[in-house]
């Protein structure tokens, strides 16, 4: 992993936990398998604990790791470093994606509820007027009671969002082509086709994986089908939304948006997304921030402890599901 991640990921208690169940290689994190100290550690390693910045575990890296039996990823997606060579070797893989899903879902639910109350727009107008403000006249339909929220993707995050929204008086729709209707209803939401969901929802929130098939999943046509005044929330990946089309809708003032991810990752300085009053733009902060990283470290330590005890991982990654997961 990147060396700067290590001290933020593993606090003293988690380091002690790891030391109780494994012989832990001391020293800084390794971000280059060819570096002499890393190469020596790799040759002896049975388990690798990885995080952001891990280089690919390709054939060359695995040839230098003859004892490697498991990879425990203290973050979400393993796509960037777990290659086909890992699966060919029969190496077990675990991910803390479930733990990283928690803050993303919390951010999303906050965005959904703020969208219903029109918080951003009321804040802007109140700031401009600096005095008595009849917000009801501007937003007579504001509020969350019986609003419709469409969740795109019954992923780990999508499922957590549905769980957190359950106590509210909302109607929830969910689209996921890989889950059957019974499974989706068990999540407390009504299954819907993506076109129908976009057209019916007051808030559309995106939680699908980034795949070639999901590029611009929220297309120009689907954005155009959304209700006037509806809100799009994207905490997944920028490529899932046609950003040019979304920007046009936002500049026109027809839609609202909460955008935590964009394509490119940082919009150019002249992008209207920075200044529009109907846009909340954040720089990919929905996932685990500094104070939340120790949760990922503890999740990884728990999996190492399970491995040391001869038990299967609680959160395994399966090769057969990688073609439809983040």
GROMACS .gro file of N, CA, C and O in nm, residues 75-170:
model
  384
   75UNK      N    1  -0.963  -0.214   0.196
   75UNK     CA    2  -1.032  -0.109   0.123
   75UNK      C    3  -1.143  -0.176   0.043
   75UNK      O    4  -1.185  -0.287   0.078
   76UNK      N    5  -1.188  -0.113  -0.066
   76UNK     CA    6  -1.301  -0.164  -0.141
   76UNK      C    7  -1.261  -0.255  -0.256
   76UNK      O    8  -1.233  -0.372  -0.239
   77UNK      N    9  -1.258  -0.197  -0.377
   77UNK     CA   10  -1.235  -0.278  -0.496
   77UNK      C   11  -1.096  -0.339  -0.498
   77UNK      O   12  -0.996  -0.274  -0.461
   78UNK      N   13  -1.087  -0.464  -0.545
   78UNK     CA   14  -0.958  -0.531  -0.561
   78UNK      C   15  -0.915  -0.534  -0.707
   78UNK      O   16  -0.813  -0.595  -0.741
   79UNK      N   17  -0.990  -0.469  -0.793
   79UNK     CA   18  -0.965  -0.476  -0.936
   79UNK      C   19  -0.827  -0.422  -0.975
   79UNK      O   20  -0.769  -0.464  -1.076
   80UNK      N   21  -0.775  -0.328  -0.898
   80UNK     CA   22  -0.652  -0.261  -0.937
   80UNK      C   23  -0.527  -0.347  -0.911
   80UNK      O   24  -0.422  -0.320  -0.969
   81UNK      N   25  -0.538  -0.446  -0.823
   81UNK     CA   26  -0.415  -0.523  -0.791
   81UNK      C   27  -0.433  -0.674  -0.795
   81UNK      O   28  -0.335  -0.747  -0.807
   82UNK      N   29  -0.554  -0.724  -0.782
   82UNK     CA   30  -0.576  -0.869  -0.790
   82UNK      C   31  -0.597  -0.907  -0.936
   82UNK      O   32  -0.702  -0.877  -0.995
   83UNK      N   33  -0.497  -0.971  -0.994
   83UNK     CA   34  -0.500  -1.007  -1.136
   83UNK      C   35  -0.547  -1.152  -1.151
   83UNK      O   36  -0.565  -1.225  -1.053
   84UNK      N   37  -0.561  -1.194  -1.275
   84UNK     CA   38  -0.600  -1.333  -1.302
   84UNK      C   39  -0.499  -1.432  -1.246
   84UNK      O   40  -0.534  -1.545  -1.213
   85UNK      N   41  -0.374  -1.389  -1.236
   85UNK     CA   42  -0.271  -1.477  -1.182
   85UNK      C   43  -0.302  -1.517  -1.038
   85UNK      O   44  -0.271  -1.629  -0.996
   86UNK      N   45  -0.364  -1.427  -0.962
   86UNK     CA   46  -0.402  -1.457  -0.824
   86UNK      C   47  -0.503  -1.571  -0.821
   86UNK      O   48  -0.491  -1.666  -0.742
   87UNK      N   49  -0.602  -1.564  -0.907
   87UNK     CA   50  -0.705  -1.668  -0.910
   87UNK      C   51  -0.648  -1.799  -0.961
   87UNK      O   52  -0.685  -1.906  -0.911
   88UNK      N   53  -0.557  -1.792  -1.060
   88UNK     CA   54  -0.497  -1.916  -1.110
   88UNK      C   55  -0.420  -1.989  -1.000
   88UNK      O   56  -0.417  -2.112  -0.998
   89UNK      N   57  -0.360  -1.914  -0.910
   89UNK     CA   58  -0.285  -1.974  -0.800
   89UNK      C   59  -0.375  -2.025  -0.688
   89UNK      O   60  -0.331  -2.090  -0.595
   90UNK      N   61  -0.505  -1.995  -0.696
   90UNK     CA   62  -0.596  -2.038  -0.590
   90UNK      C   63  -0.580  -1.961  -0.461
   90UNK      O   64  -0.614  -2.010  -0.353
   91UNK      N   65  -0.531  -1.837  -0.470
   91UNK     CA   66  -0.511  -1.754  -0.352
   91UNK      C   67  -0.646  -1.697  -0.307
   91UNK      O   68  -0.724  -1.646  -0.388
   92UNK      N   69  -0.675  -1.707  -0.178
   92UNK     CA   70  -0.799  -1.653  -0.123
   92UNK      C   71  -0.790  -1.501  -0.113
   92UNK      O   72  -0.684  -1.446  -0.080
   93UNK      N   73  -0.900  -1.433  -0.140
   93UNK     CA   74  -0.902  -1.287  -0.139
   93UNK      C   75  -1.019  -1.239  -0.054
   93UNK      O   76  -1.131  -1.291  -0.063
   94UNK      N   77  -0.991  -1.138   0.027
   94UNK     CA   78  -1.095  -1.075   0.110
   94UNK      C   79  -1.089  -0.924   0.087
   94UNK      O   80  -0.985  -0.869   0.051
   95UNK      N   81  -1.201  -0.858   0.108
   95UNK     CA   82  -1.207  -0.713   0.092
   95UNK      C   83  -1.288  -0.651   0.204
   95UNK      O   84  -1.384  -0.710   0.253
   96UNK      N   85  -1.249  -0.529   0.240
   96UNK     CA   86  -1.325  -0.452   0.340
   96UNK      C   87  -1.426  -0.360   0.272
   96UNK      O   88  -1.463  -0.257   0.329
   97UNK      N   89  -1.470  -0.399   0.152
   97UNK     CA   90  -1.567  -0.315   0.081
   97UNK      C   91  -1.691  -0.290   0.164
   97UNK      O   92  -1.750  -0.182   0.160
   98UNK      N   93  -1.731  -0.388   0.242
   98UNK     CA   94  -1.851  -0.372   0.326
   98UNK      C   95  -1.832  -0.258   0.425
   98UNK      O   96  -1.926  -0.182   0.453
   99UNK      N   97  -1.709  -0.244   0.478
   99UNK     CA   98  -1.683  -0.138   0.577
   99UNK      C   99  -1.675  -0.002   0.509
   99UNK      O  100  -1.721   0.099   0.563
  100UNK      N  101  -1.616   0.001   0.390
  100UNK     CA  102  -1.609   0.128   0.317
  100UNK      C  103  -1.745   0.171   0.265
  100UNK      O  104  -1.769   0.288   0.239
  101UNK      N  105  -1.837   0.074   0.253
  101UNK     CA  106  -1.973   0.108   0.207
  101UNK      C  107  -2.049   0.189   0.311
  101UNK      O  108  -2.140   0.266   0.275
  102UNK      N  109  -2.016   0.175   0.436
  102UNK     CA  110  -2.094   0.239   0.542
  102UNK      C  111  -2.092   0.392   0.532
  102UNK      O  112  -2.199   0.454   0.531
  103UNK      N  113  -1.974   0.457   0.526
  103UNK     CA  114  -1.978   0.604   0.516
  103UNK      C  115  -2.036   0.653   0.384
  103UNK      O  116  -2.097   0.761   0.380
  104UNK      N  117  -2.019   0.577   0.275
  104UNK     CA  118  -2.078   0.618   0.148
  104UNK      C  119  -2.231   0.619   0.160
  104UNK      O  120  -2.298   0.712   0.114
  105UNK      N  121  -2.285   0.517   0.222
  105UNK     CA  122  -2.430   0.510   0.239
  105UNK      C  123  -2.479   0.622   0.331
  105UNK      O  124  -2.586   0.681   0.306
  106UNK      N  125  -2.404   0.653   0.434
  106UNK     CA  126  -2.443   0.762   0.525
  106UNK      C  127  -2.445   0.896   0.452
  106UNK      O  128  -2.539   0.976   0.468
  107UNK      N  129  -2.342   0.921   0.372
  107UNK     CA  130  -2.336   1.044   0.292
  107UNK      C  131  -2.457   1.050   0.199
  107UNK      O  132  -2.523   1.154   0.184
  108UNK      N  133  -2.488   0.937   0.136
  108UNK     CA  134  -2.599   0.931   0.040
  108UNK      C  135  -2.731   0.962   0.107
  108UNK      O  136  -2.813   1.040   0.054
  109UNK      N  137  -2.756   0.902   0.222
  109UNK     CA  138  -2.883   0.925   0.291
  109UNK      C  139  -2.895   1.072   0.333
  109UNK      O  140  -3.002   1.133   0.320
  110UNK      N  141  -2.786   1.130   0.379
  110UNK     CA  142  -2.788   1.273   0.412
  110UNK      C  143  -2.822   1.356   0.288
  110UNK      O  144  -2.901   1.451   0.294
  111UNK      N  145  -2.762   1.318   0.174
  111UNK     CA  146  -2.789   1.390   0.050
  111UNK      C  147  -2.935   1.376   0.008
  111UNK      O  148  -2.997   1.473  -0.036
  112UNK      N  149  -2.991   1.257   0.023
  112UNK     CA  150  -3.130   1.234  -0.013
  112UNK      C  151  -3.222   1.321   0.072
  112UNK      O  152  -3.314   1.388   0.021
  113UNK      N  153  -3.200   1.322   0.202
  113UNK     CA  154  -3.287   1.397   0.292
  113UNK      C  155  -3.272   1.548   0.272
  113UNK      O  156  -3.370   1.622   0.275
  114UNK      N  157  -3.150   1.595   0.251
  114UNK     CA  158  -3.128   1.737   0.225
  114UNK      C  159  -3.192   1.777   0.092
  114UNK      O  160  -3.244   1.888   0.078
  115UNK      N  161  -3.187   1.687  -0.007
  115UNK     CA  162  -3.247   1.718  -0.137
  115UNK      C  163  -3.397   1.740  -0.122
  115UNK      O  164  -3.453   1.834  -0.180
  116UNK      N  165  -3.462   1.654  -0.045
  116UNK     CA  166  -3.606   1.668  -0.026
  116UNK      C  167  -3.644   1.798   0.042
  116UNK      O  168  -3.746   1.859   0.010
  117UNK      N  169  -3.558   1.843   0.135
  117UNK     CA  170  -3.585   1.969   0.207
  117UNK      C  171  -3.537   2.092   0.130
  117UNK      O  172  -3.554   2.204   0.176
  118UNK      N  173  -3.474   2.069   0.014
  118UNK     CA  174  -3.421   2.178  -0.068
  118UNK      C  175  -3.324   2.266   0.012
  118UNK      O  176  -3.325   2.389   0.003
  119UNK      N  177  -3.241   2.202   0.091
  119UNK     CA  178  -3.153   2.274   0.182
  119UNK      C  179  -3.058   2.367   0.108
  119UNK      O  180  -3.040   2.484   0.147
  120UNK      N  181  -2.995   2.320   0.002
  120UNK     CA  182  -2.898   2.404  -0.069
  120UNK      C  183  -2.963   2.528  -0.128
  120UNK      O  184  -2.911   2.640  -0.115
  121UNK      N  185  -3.077   2.509  -0.191
  121UNK     CA  186  -3.142   2.622  -0.256
  121UNK      C  187  -3.194   2.724  -0.154
  121UNK      O  188  -3.179   2.845  -0.172
  122UNK      N  189  -3.251   2.675  -0.046
  122UNK     CA  190  -3.300   2.765   0.058
  122UNK      C  191  -3.182   2.838   0.123
  122UNK      O  192  -3.190   2.960   0.151
  123UNK      N  193  -3.071   2.765   0.146
  123UNK     CA  194  -2.954   2.829   0.204
  123UNK      C  195  -2.904   2.945   0.117
  123UNK      O  196  -2.873   3.054   0.166
  124UNK      N  197  -2.897   2.921  -0.016
  124UNK     CA  198  -2.848   3.024  -0.107
  124UNK      C  199  -2.938   3.147  -0.106
  124UNK      O  200  -2.892   3.260  -0.101
  125UNK      N  201  -3.069   3.124  -0.110
  125UNK     CA  202  -3.162   3.236  -0.114
  125UNK      C  203  -3.165   3.312   0.019
  125UNK      O  204  -3.172   3.435   0.022
  126UNK      N  205  -3.157   3.239   0.128
  126UNK     CA  206  -3.154   3.301   0.261
  126UNK      C  207  -3.028   3.386   0.277
  126UNK      O  208  -3.030   3.497   0.331
  127UNK      N  209  -2.916   3.333   0.229
  127UNK     CA  210  -2.790   3.407   0.235
  127UNK      C  211  -2.800   3.535   0.153
  127UNK      O  212  -2.750   3.641   0.193
  128UNK      N  213  -2.866   3.527   0.036
  128UNK     CA  214  -2.878   3.645  -0.050
  128UNK      C  215  -2.967   3.750   0.013
  128UNK      O  216  -2.935   3.870   0.011
  129UNK      N  217  -3.077   3.708   0.074
  129UNK     CA  218  -3.174   3.804   0.128
  129UNK      C  219  -3.134   3.860   0.264
  129UNK      O  220  -3.171   3.971   0.299
  130UNK      N  221  -3.066   3.778   0.344
  130UNK     CA  222  -3.017   3.821   0.475
  130UNK      C  223  -3.128   3.882   0.561
  130UNK      O  224  -3.114   3.988   0.622
  131UNK      N  225  -3.241   3.813   0.564
  131UNK     CA  226  -3.353   3.860   0.645
  131UNK      C  227  -3.473   3.771   0.625
  131UNK      O  228  -3.460   3.657   0.580
  132UNK      N  229  -3.590   3.818   0.658
  132UNK     CA  230  -3.712   3.737   0.644
  132UNK      C  231  -3.723   3.679   0.503
  132UNK      O  232  -3.701   3.749   0.403
  133UNK      N  233  -3.758   3.550   0.499
  133UNK     CA  234  -3.761   3.481   0.371
  133UNK      C  235  -3.878   3.382   0.370
  133UNK      O  236  -3.883   3.291   0.453
  134UNK      N  237  -3.968   3.401   0.277
  134UNK     CA  238  -4.082   3.310   0.263
  134UNK      C  239  -4.039   3.192   0.176
  134UNK      O  240  -4.070   3.185   0.056
  135UNK      N  241  -3.966   3.099   0.236
  135UNK     CA  242  -3.914   2.985   0.160
  135UNK      C  243  -4.026   2.898   0.105
  135UNK      O  244  -4.012   2.834   0.002
  136UNK      N  245  -4.141   2.897   0.172
  136UNK     CA  246  -4.252   2.814   0.126
  136UNK      C  247  -4.301   2.857  -0.011
  136UNK      O  248  -4.339   2.774  -0.094
  137UNK      N  249  -4.296   2.986  -0.036
  137UNK     CA  250  -4.342   3.037  -0.166
  137UNK      C  251  -4.253   2.986  -0.279
  137UNK      O  252  -4.299   2.960  -0.389
  138UNK      N  253  -4.122   2.975  -0.252
  138UNK     CA  254  -4.028   2.928  -0.353
  138UNK      C  255  -4.031   2.776  -0.368
  138UNK      O  256  -4.004   2.723  -0.476
  139UNK      N  257  -4.059   2.705  -0.258
  139UNK     CA  258  -4.051   2.558  -0.259
  139UNK      C  259  -4.174   2.498  -0.192
  139UNK      O  260  -4.164   2.434  -0.087
  140UNK      N  261  -4.291   2.517  -0.251
  140UNK     CA  262  -4.413   2.470  -0.186
  140UNK      C  263  -4.421   2.318  -0.173
  140UNK      O  264  -4.493   2.267  -0.089
  141UNK      N  265  -4.346   2.246  -0.254
  141UNK     CA  266  -4.352   2.100  -0.247
  141UNK      C  267  -4.237   2.038  -0.171
  141UNK      O  268  -4.220   1.915  -0.172
  142UNK      N  269  -4.157   2.120  -0.102
  142UNK     CA  270  -4.039   2.068  -0.034
  142UNK      C  271  -4.078   1.976   0.082
  142UNK      O  272  -4.183   1.992   0.144
  143UNK      N  273  -3.992   1.881   0.110
  143UNK     CA  274  -4.014   1.787   0.220
  143UNK      C  275  -3.989   1.645   0.173
  143UNK      O  276  -3.979   1.617   0.053
  144UNK      N  277  -3.979   1.553   0.268
  144UNK     CA  278  -3.946   1.414   0.236
  144UNK      C  279  -4.064   1.316   0.249
  144UNK      O  280  -4.050   1.199   0.213
  145UNK      N  281  -4.175   1.364   0.299
  145UNK     CA  282  -4.288   1.274   0.320
  145UNK      C  283  -4.339   1.220   0.187
  145UNK      O  284  -4.378   1.294   0.098
  146UNK      N  285  -4.337   1.087   0.175
  146UNK     CA  286  -4.386   1.015   0.057
  146UNK      C  287  -4.313   1.052  -0.072
  146UNK      O  288  -4.365   1.034  -0.182
  147UNK      N  289  -4.191   1.101  -0.060
  147UNK     CA  290  -4.107   1.119  -0.177
  147UNK      C  291  -4.063   0.983  -0.230
  147UNK      O  292  -4.059   0.883  -0.156
  148UNK      N  293  -4.028   0.977  -0.358
  148UNK     CA  294  -3.982   0.853  -0.420
  148UNK      C  295  -3.832   0.861  -0.445
  148UNK      O  296  -3.784   0.956  -0.508
  149UNK      N  297  -3.761   0.762  -0.394
  149UNK     CA  298  -3.616   0.754  -0.411
  149UNK      C  299  -3.585   0.631  -0.494
  149UNK      O  300  -3.629   0.520  -0.463
  150UNK      N  301  -3.510   0.650  -0.602
  150UNK     CA  302  -3.470   0.539  -0.688
  150UNK      C  303  -3.324   0.504  -0.665
  150UNK      O  304  -3.237   0.591  -0.678
  151UNK      N  305  -3.297   0.380  -0.630
  151UNK     CA  306  -3.161   0.333  -0.603
  151UNK      C  307  -3.115   0.249  -0.721
  151UNK      O  308  -3.176   0.146  -0.754
  152UNK      N  309  -3.010   0.294  -0.786
  152UNK     CA  310  -2.957   0.225  -0.905
  152UNK      C  311  -2.842   0.135  -0.862
  152UNK      O  312  -2.731   0.182  -0.838
  153UNK      N  313  -2.870   0.007  -0.846
  153UNK     CA  314  -2.768  -0.090  -0.807
  153UNK      C  315  -2.787  -0.139  -0.665
  153UNK      O  316  -2.776  -0.062  -0.570
  154UNK      N  317  -2.818  -0.269  -0.652
  154UNK     CA  318  -2.830  -0.330  -0.518
  154UNK      C  319  -2.694  -0.384  -0.475
  154UNK      O  320  -2.678  -0.501  -0.441
  155UNK      N  321  -2.595  -0.296  -0.480
  155UNK     CA  322  -2.459  -0.328  -0.437
  155UNK      C  323  -2.452  -0.324  -0.285
  155UNK      O  324  -2.553  -0.302  -0.217
  156UNK      N  325  -2.333  -0.345  -0.230
  156UNK     CA  326  -2.317  -0.332  -0.086
  156UNK      C  327  -2.365  -0.194  -0.039
  156UNK      O  328  -2.435  -0.182   0.062
  157UNK      N  329  -2.328  -0.092  -0.114
  157UNK     CA  330  -2.367   0.044  -0.076
  157UNK      C  331  -2.516   0.064  -0.099
  157UNK      O  332  -2.588   0.119  -0.014
  158UNK      N  333  -2.565   0.020  -0.216
  158UNK     CA  334  -2.707   0.035  -0.245
  158UNK      C  335  -2.795  -0.031  -0.141
  158UNK      O  336  -2.898   0.023  -0.099
  159UNK      N  337  -2.755  -0.151  -0.097
  159UNK     CA  338  -2.833  -0.222   0.004
  159UNK      C  339  -2.830  -0.149   0.138
  159UNK      O  340  -2.930  -0.143   0.208
  160UNK      N  341  -2.715  -0.094   0.172
  160UNK     CA  342  -2.705  -0.020   0.297
  160UNK      C  343  -2.789   0.108   0.292
  160UNK      O  344  -2.853   0.146   0.390
  161UNK      N  345  -2.791   0.174   0.176
  161UNK     CA  346  -2.875   0.292   0.158
  161UNK      C  347  -3.022   0.256   0.180
  161UNK      O  348  -3.095   0.325   0.253
  162UNK      N  349  -3.065   0.147   0.119
  162UNK     CA  350  -3.204   0.105   0.137
  162UNK      C  351  -3.235   0.074   0.283
  162UNK      O  352  -3.342   0.108   0.335
  163UNK      N  353  -3.140   0.012   0.351
  163UNK     CA  354  -3.159  -0.020   0.493
  163UNK      C  355  -3.173   0.107   0.577
  163UNK      O  356  -3.261   0.117   0.663
  164UNK      N  357  -3.088   0.206   0.549
  164UNK     CA  358  -3.092   0.330   0.626
  164UNK      C  359  -3.215   0.414   0.594
  164UNK      O  360  -3.261   0.492   0.679
  165UNK      N  361  -3.268   0.401   0.473
  165UNK     CA  362  -3.387   0.479   0.436
  165UNK      C  363  -3.516   0.417   0.488
  165UNK      O  364  -3.620   0.484   0.489
  166UNK      N  365  -3.510   0.294   0.533
  166UNK     CA  366  -3.632   0.221   0.569
  166UNK      C  367  -3.717   0.291   0.676
  166UNK      O  368  -3.840   0.289   0.668
  167UNK      N  369  -3.658   0.356   0.778
  167UNK     CA  370  -3.743   0.419   0.881
  167UNK      C  371  -3.820   0.542   0.832
  167UNK      O  372  -3.911   0.588   0.901
  168UNK      N  373  -3.784   0.595   0.716
  168UNK     CA  374  -3.847   0.719   0.670
  168UNK      C  375  -3.973   0.689   0.587
  168UNK      O  376  -3.986   0.582   0.529
  169UNK      N  377  -4.061   0.787   0.580
  169UNK     CA  378  -4.185   0.773   0.502
  169UNK      C  379  -4.156   0.803   0.356
  169UNK      O  380  -4.198   0.906   0.300
  170UNK      N  381  -4.081   0.714   0.293
  170UNK     CA  382  -4.041   0.728   0.155
  170UNK      C  383  -4.086   0.607   0.075
  170UNK      O  384  -4.100   0.497   0.130
   0.00000   0.00000   0.00000
